[in-house]
JSON list of C-alpha atoms in Angstrom, two decimals:
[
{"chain": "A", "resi": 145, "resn": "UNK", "atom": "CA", "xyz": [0.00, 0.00, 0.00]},
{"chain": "A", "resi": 146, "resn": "UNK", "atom": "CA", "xyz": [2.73, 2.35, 1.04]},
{"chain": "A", "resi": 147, "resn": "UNK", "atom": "CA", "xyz": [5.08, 1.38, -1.82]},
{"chain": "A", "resi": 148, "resn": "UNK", "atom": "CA", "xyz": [1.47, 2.46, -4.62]},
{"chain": "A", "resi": 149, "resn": "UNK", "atom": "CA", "xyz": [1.33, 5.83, -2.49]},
{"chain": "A", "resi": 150, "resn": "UNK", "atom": "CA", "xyz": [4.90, 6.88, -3.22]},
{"chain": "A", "resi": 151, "resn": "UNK", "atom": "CA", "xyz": [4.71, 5.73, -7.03]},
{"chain": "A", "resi": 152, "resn": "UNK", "atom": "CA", "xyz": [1.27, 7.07, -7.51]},
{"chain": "A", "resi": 153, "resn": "UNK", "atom": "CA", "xyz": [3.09, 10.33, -6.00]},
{"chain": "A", "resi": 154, "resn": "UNK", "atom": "CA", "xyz": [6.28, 10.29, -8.21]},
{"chain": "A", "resi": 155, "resn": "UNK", "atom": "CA", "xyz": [3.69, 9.65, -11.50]},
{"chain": "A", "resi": 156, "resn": "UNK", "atom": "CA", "xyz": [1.72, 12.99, -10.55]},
{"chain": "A", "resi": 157, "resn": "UNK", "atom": "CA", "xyz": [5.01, 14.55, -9.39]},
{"chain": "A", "resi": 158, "resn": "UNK", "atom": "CA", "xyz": [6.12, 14.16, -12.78]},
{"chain": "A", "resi": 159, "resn": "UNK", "atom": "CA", "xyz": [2.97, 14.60, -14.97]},
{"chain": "A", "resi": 160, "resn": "UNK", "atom": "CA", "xyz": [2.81, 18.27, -13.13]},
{"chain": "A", "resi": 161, "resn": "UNK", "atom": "CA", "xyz": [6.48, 18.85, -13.56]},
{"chain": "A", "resi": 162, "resn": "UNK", "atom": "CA", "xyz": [6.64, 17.58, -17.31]},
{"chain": "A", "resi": 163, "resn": "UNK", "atom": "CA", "xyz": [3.42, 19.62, -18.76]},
{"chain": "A", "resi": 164, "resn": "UNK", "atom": "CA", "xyz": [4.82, 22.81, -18.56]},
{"chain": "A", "resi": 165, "resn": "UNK", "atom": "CA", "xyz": [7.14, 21.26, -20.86]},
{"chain": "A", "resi": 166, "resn": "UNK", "atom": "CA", "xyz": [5.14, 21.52, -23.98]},
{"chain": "A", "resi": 167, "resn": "UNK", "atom": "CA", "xyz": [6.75, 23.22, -27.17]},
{"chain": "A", "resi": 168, "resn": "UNK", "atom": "CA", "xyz": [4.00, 25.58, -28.47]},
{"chain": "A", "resi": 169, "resn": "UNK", "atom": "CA", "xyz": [4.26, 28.97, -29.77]},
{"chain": "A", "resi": 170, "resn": "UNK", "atom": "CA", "xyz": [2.40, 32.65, -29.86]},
{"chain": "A", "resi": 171, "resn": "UNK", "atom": "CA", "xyz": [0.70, 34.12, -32.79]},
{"chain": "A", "resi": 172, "resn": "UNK", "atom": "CA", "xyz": [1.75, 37.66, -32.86]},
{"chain": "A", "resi": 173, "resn": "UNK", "atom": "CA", "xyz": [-1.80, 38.64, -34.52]},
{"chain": "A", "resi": 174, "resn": "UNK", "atom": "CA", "xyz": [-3.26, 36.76, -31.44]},
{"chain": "A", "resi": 175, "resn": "UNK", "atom": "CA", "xyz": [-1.09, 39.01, -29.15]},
{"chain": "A", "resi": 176, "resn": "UNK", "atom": "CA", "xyz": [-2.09, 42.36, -30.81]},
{"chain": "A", "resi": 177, "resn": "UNK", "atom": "CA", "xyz": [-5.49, 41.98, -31.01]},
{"chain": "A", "resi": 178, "resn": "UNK", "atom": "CA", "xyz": [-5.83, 41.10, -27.34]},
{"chain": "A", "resi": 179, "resn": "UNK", "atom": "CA", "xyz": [-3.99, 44.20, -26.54]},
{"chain": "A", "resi": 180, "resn": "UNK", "atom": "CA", "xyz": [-6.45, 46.39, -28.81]},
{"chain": "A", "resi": 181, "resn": "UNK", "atom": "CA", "xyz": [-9.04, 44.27, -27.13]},
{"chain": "A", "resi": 182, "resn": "UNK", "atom": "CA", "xyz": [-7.65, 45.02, -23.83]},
{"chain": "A", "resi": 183, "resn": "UNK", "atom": "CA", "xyz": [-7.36, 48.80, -24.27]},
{"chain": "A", "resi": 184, "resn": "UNK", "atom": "CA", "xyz": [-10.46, 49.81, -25.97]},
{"chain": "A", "resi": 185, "resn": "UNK", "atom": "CA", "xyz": [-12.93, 47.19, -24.61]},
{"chain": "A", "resi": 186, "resn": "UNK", "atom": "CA", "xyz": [-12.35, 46.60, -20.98]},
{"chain": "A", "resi": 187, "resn": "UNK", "atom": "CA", "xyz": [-14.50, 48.89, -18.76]},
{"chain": "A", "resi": 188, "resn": "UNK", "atom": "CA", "xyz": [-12.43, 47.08, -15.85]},
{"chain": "A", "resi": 189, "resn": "UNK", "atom": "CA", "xyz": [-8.90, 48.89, -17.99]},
{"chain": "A", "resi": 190, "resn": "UNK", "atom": "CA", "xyz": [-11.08, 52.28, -18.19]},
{"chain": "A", "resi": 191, "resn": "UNK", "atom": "CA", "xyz": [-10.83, 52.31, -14.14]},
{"chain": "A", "resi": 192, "resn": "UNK", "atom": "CA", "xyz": [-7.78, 51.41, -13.55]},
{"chain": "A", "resi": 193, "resn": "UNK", "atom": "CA", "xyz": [-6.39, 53.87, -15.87]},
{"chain": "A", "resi": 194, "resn": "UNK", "atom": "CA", "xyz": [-6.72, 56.89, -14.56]},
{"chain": "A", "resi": 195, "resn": "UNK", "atom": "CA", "xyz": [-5.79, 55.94, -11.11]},
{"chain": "A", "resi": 196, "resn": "UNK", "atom": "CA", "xyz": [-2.47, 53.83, -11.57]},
{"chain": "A", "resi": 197, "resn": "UNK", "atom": "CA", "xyz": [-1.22, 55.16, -14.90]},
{"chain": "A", "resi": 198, "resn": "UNK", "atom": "CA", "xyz": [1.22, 58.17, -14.86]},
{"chain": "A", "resi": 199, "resn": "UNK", "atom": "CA", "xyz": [0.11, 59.91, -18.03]},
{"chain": "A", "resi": 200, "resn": "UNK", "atom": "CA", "xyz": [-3.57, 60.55, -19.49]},
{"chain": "A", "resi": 201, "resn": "UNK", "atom": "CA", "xyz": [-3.94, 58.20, -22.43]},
{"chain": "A", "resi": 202, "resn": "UNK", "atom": "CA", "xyz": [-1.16, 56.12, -22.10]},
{"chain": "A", "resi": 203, "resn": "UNK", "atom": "CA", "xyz": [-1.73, 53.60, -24.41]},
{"chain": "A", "resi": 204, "resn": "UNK", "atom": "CA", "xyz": [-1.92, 56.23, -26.86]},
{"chain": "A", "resi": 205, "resn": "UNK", "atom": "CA", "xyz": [1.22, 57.40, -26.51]},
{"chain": "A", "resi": 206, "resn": "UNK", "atom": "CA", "xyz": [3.19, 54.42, -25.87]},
{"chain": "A", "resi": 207, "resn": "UNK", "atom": "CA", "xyz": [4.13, 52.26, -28.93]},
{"chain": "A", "resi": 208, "resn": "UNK", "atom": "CA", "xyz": [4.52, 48.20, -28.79]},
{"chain": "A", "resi": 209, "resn": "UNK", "atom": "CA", "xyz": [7.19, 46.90, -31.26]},
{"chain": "A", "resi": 210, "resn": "UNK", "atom": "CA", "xyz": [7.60, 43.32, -31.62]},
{"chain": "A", "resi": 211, "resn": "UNK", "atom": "CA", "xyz": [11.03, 43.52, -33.52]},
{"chain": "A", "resi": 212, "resn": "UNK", "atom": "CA", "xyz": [13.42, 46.03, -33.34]},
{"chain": "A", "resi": 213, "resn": "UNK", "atom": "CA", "xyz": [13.13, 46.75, -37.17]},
{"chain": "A", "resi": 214, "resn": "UNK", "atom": "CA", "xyz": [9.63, 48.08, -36.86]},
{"chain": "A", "resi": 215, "resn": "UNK", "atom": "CA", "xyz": [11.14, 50.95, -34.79]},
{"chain": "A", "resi": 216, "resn": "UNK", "atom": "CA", "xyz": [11.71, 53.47, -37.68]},
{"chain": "A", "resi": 217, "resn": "UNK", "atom": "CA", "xyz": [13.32, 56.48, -36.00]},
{"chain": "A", "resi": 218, "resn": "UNK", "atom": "CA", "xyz": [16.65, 56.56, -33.72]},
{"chain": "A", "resi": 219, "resn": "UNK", "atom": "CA", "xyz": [16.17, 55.51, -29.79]},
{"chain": "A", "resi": 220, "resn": "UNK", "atom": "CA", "xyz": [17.70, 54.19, -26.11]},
{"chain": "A", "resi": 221, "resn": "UNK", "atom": "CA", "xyz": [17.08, 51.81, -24.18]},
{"chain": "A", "resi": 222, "resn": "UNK", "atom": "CA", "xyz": [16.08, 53.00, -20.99]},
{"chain": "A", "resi": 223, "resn": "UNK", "atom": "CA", "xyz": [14.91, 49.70, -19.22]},
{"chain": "A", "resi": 224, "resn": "UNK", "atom": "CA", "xyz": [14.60, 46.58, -19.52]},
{"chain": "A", "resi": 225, "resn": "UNK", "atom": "CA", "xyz": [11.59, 44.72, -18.22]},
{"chain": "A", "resi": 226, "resn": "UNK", "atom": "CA", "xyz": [10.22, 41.03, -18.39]},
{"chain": "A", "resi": 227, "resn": "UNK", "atom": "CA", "xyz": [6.52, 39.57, -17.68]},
{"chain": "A", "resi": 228, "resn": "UNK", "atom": "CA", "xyz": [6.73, 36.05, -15.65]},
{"chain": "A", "resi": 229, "resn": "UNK", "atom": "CA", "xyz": [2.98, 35.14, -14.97]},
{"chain": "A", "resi": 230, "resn": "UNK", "atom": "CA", "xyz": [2.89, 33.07, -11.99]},
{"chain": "A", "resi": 231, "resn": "UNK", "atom": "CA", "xyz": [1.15, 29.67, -13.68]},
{"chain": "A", "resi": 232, "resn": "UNK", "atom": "CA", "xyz": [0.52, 26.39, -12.24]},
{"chain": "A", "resi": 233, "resn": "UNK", "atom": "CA", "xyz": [0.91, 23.77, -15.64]},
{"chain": "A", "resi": 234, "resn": "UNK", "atom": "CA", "xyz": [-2.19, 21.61, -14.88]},
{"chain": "A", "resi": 235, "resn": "UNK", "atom": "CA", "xyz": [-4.85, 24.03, -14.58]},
{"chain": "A", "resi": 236, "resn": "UNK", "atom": "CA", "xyz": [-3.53, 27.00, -16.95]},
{"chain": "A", "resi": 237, "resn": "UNK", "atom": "CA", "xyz": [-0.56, 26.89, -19.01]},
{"chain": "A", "resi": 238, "resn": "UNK", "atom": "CA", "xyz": [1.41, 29.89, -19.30]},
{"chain": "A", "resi": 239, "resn": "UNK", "atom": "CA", "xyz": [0.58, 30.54, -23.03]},
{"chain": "A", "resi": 240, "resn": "UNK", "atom": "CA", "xyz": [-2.96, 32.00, -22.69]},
{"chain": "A", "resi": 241, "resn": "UNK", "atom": "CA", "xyz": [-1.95, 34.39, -19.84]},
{"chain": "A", "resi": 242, "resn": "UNK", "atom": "CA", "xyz": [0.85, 35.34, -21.97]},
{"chain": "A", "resi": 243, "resn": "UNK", "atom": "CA", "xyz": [-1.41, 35.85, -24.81]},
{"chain": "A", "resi": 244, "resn": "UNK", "atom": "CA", "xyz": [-3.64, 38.48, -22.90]},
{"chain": "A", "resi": 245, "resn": "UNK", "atom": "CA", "xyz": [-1.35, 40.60, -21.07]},
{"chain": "A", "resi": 246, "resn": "UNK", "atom": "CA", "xyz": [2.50, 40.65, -22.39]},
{"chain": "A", "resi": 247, "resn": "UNK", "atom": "CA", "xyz": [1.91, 43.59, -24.59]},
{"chain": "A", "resi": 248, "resn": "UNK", "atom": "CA", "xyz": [-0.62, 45.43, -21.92]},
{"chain": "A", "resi": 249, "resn": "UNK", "atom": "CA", "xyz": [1.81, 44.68, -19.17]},
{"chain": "A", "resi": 250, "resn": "UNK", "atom": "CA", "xyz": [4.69, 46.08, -21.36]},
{"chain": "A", "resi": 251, "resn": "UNK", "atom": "CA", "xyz": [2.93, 49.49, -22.32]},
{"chain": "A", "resi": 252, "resn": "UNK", "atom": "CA", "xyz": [2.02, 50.16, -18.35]},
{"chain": "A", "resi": 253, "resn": "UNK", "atom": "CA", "xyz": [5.33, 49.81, -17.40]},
{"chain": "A", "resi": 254, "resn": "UNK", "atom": "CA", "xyz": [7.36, 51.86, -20.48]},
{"chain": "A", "resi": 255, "resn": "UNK", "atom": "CA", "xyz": [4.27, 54.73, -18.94]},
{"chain": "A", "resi": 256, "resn": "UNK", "atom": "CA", "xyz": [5.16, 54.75, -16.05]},
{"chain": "A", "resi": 257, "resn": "UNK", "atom": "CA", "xyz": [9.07, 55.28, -16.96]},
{"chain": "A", "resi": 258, "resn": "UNK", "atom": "CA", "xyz": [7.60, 57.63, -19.15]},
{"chain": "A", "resi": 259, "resn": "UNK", "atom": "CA", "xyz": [9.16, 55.98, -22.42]},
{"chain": "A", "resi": 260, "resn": "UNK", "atom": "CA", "xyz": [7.39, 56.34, -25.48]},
{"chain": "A", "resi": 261, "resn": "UNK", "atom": "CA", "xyz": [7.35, 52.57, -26.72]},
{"chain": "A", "resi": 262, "resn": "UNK", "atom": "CA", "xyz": [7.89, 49.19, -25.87]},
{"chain": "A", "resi": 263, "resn": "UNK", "atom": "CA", "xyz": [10.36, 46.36, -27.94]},
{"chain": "A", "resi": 264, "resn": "UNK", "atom": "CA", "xyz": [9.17, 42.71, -27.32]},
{"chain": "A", "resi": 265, "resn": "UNK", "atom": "CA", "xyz": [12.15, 40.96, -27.35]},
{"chain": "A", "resi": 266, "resn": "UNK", "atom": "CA", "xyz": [10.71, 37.10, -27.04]},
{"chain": "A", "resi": 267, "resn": "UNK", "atom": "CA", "xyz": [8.08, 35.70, -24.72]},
{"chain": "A", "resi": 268, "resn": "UNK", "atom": "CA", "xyz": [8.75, 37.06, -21.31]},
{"chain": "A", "resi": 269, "resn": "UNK", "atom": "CA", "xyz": [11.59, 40.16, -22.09]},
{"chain": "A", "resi": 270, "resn": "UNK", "atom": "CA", "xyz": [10.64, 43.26, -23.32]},
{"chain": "A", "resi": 271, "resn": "UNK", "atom": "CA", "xyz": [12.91, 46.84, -23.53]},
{"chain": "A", "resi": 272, "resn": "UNK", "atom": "CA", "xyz": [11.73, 49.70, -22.95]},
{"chain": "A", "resi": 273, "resn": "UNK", "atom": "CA", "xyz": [12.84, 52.56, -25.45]},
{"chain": "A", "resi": 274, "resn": "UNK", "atom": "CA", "xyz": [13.03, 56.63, -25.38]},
{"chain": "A", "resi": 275, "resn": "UNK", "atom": "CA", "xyz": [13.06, 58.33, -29.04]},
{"chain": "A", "resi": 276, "resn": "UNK", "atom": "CA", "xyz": [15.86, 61.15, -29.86]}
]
């Protein structure tokens, strides 16, 4: 009895370890339109807005780059800056969460540092840019 316990616990040990393990990968059309989605659709956004944000508008004056290319005038980097959802495998992967607030999470952060845009770098690193 004792000895199915423990291998009943190393199988589900494992199984929770080994499914964050999945290769999968992020649409970036996915990941804009849940930012648009996010910033013009969200009463919930509306409200926090004006209380936490440092600027008026701040999504309108912050830009999100996913490539450095895209950036088409001279900048610095000012900061850099990374998103690590706290996830538990079984019951959410990390994907989805990424999916839904990378970008958003990027923008609030390049406001309040009072950058004017954002470079995604990959999944979880982003830098956070000043124009000249």
């Amino acid at each position: 009895m004792e000895k199915q316990l423990r291998n009943m616990f190393l199988l589900g040990s494992a199984v929770f370890l080994l499914s964050g393990c999945t290769v999968s990968y992020i649409n970036t059309d996915t990941l804009k339109q849940n930012y648009e989605k996010k910033i013009h659709h969200t009463t919930l956004l509306g409200k926090l807005r004006s209380k936490t944000d440092v600027r008026k508008n701040t999504f309108d004056h912050v830009q999100v780059f996913l490539n450095e290319n895209e950036v088409q005038r001279n900048f610095e980097v000012t900061a850099y800056g990374s998103y690590t959802p706290l996830i538990l495998p079984i019951i959410r992967p990390e994907r989805p969460r990424l999916e839904k607030n990378l970008l958003w999470k990027a923008a609030r952060k390049a406001s309040k540092l009072n950058a004017d845009g954002v470079i995604i770098d990959n999944k979880n690193d982003f830098r956070v840019i000043k124009f000249k």
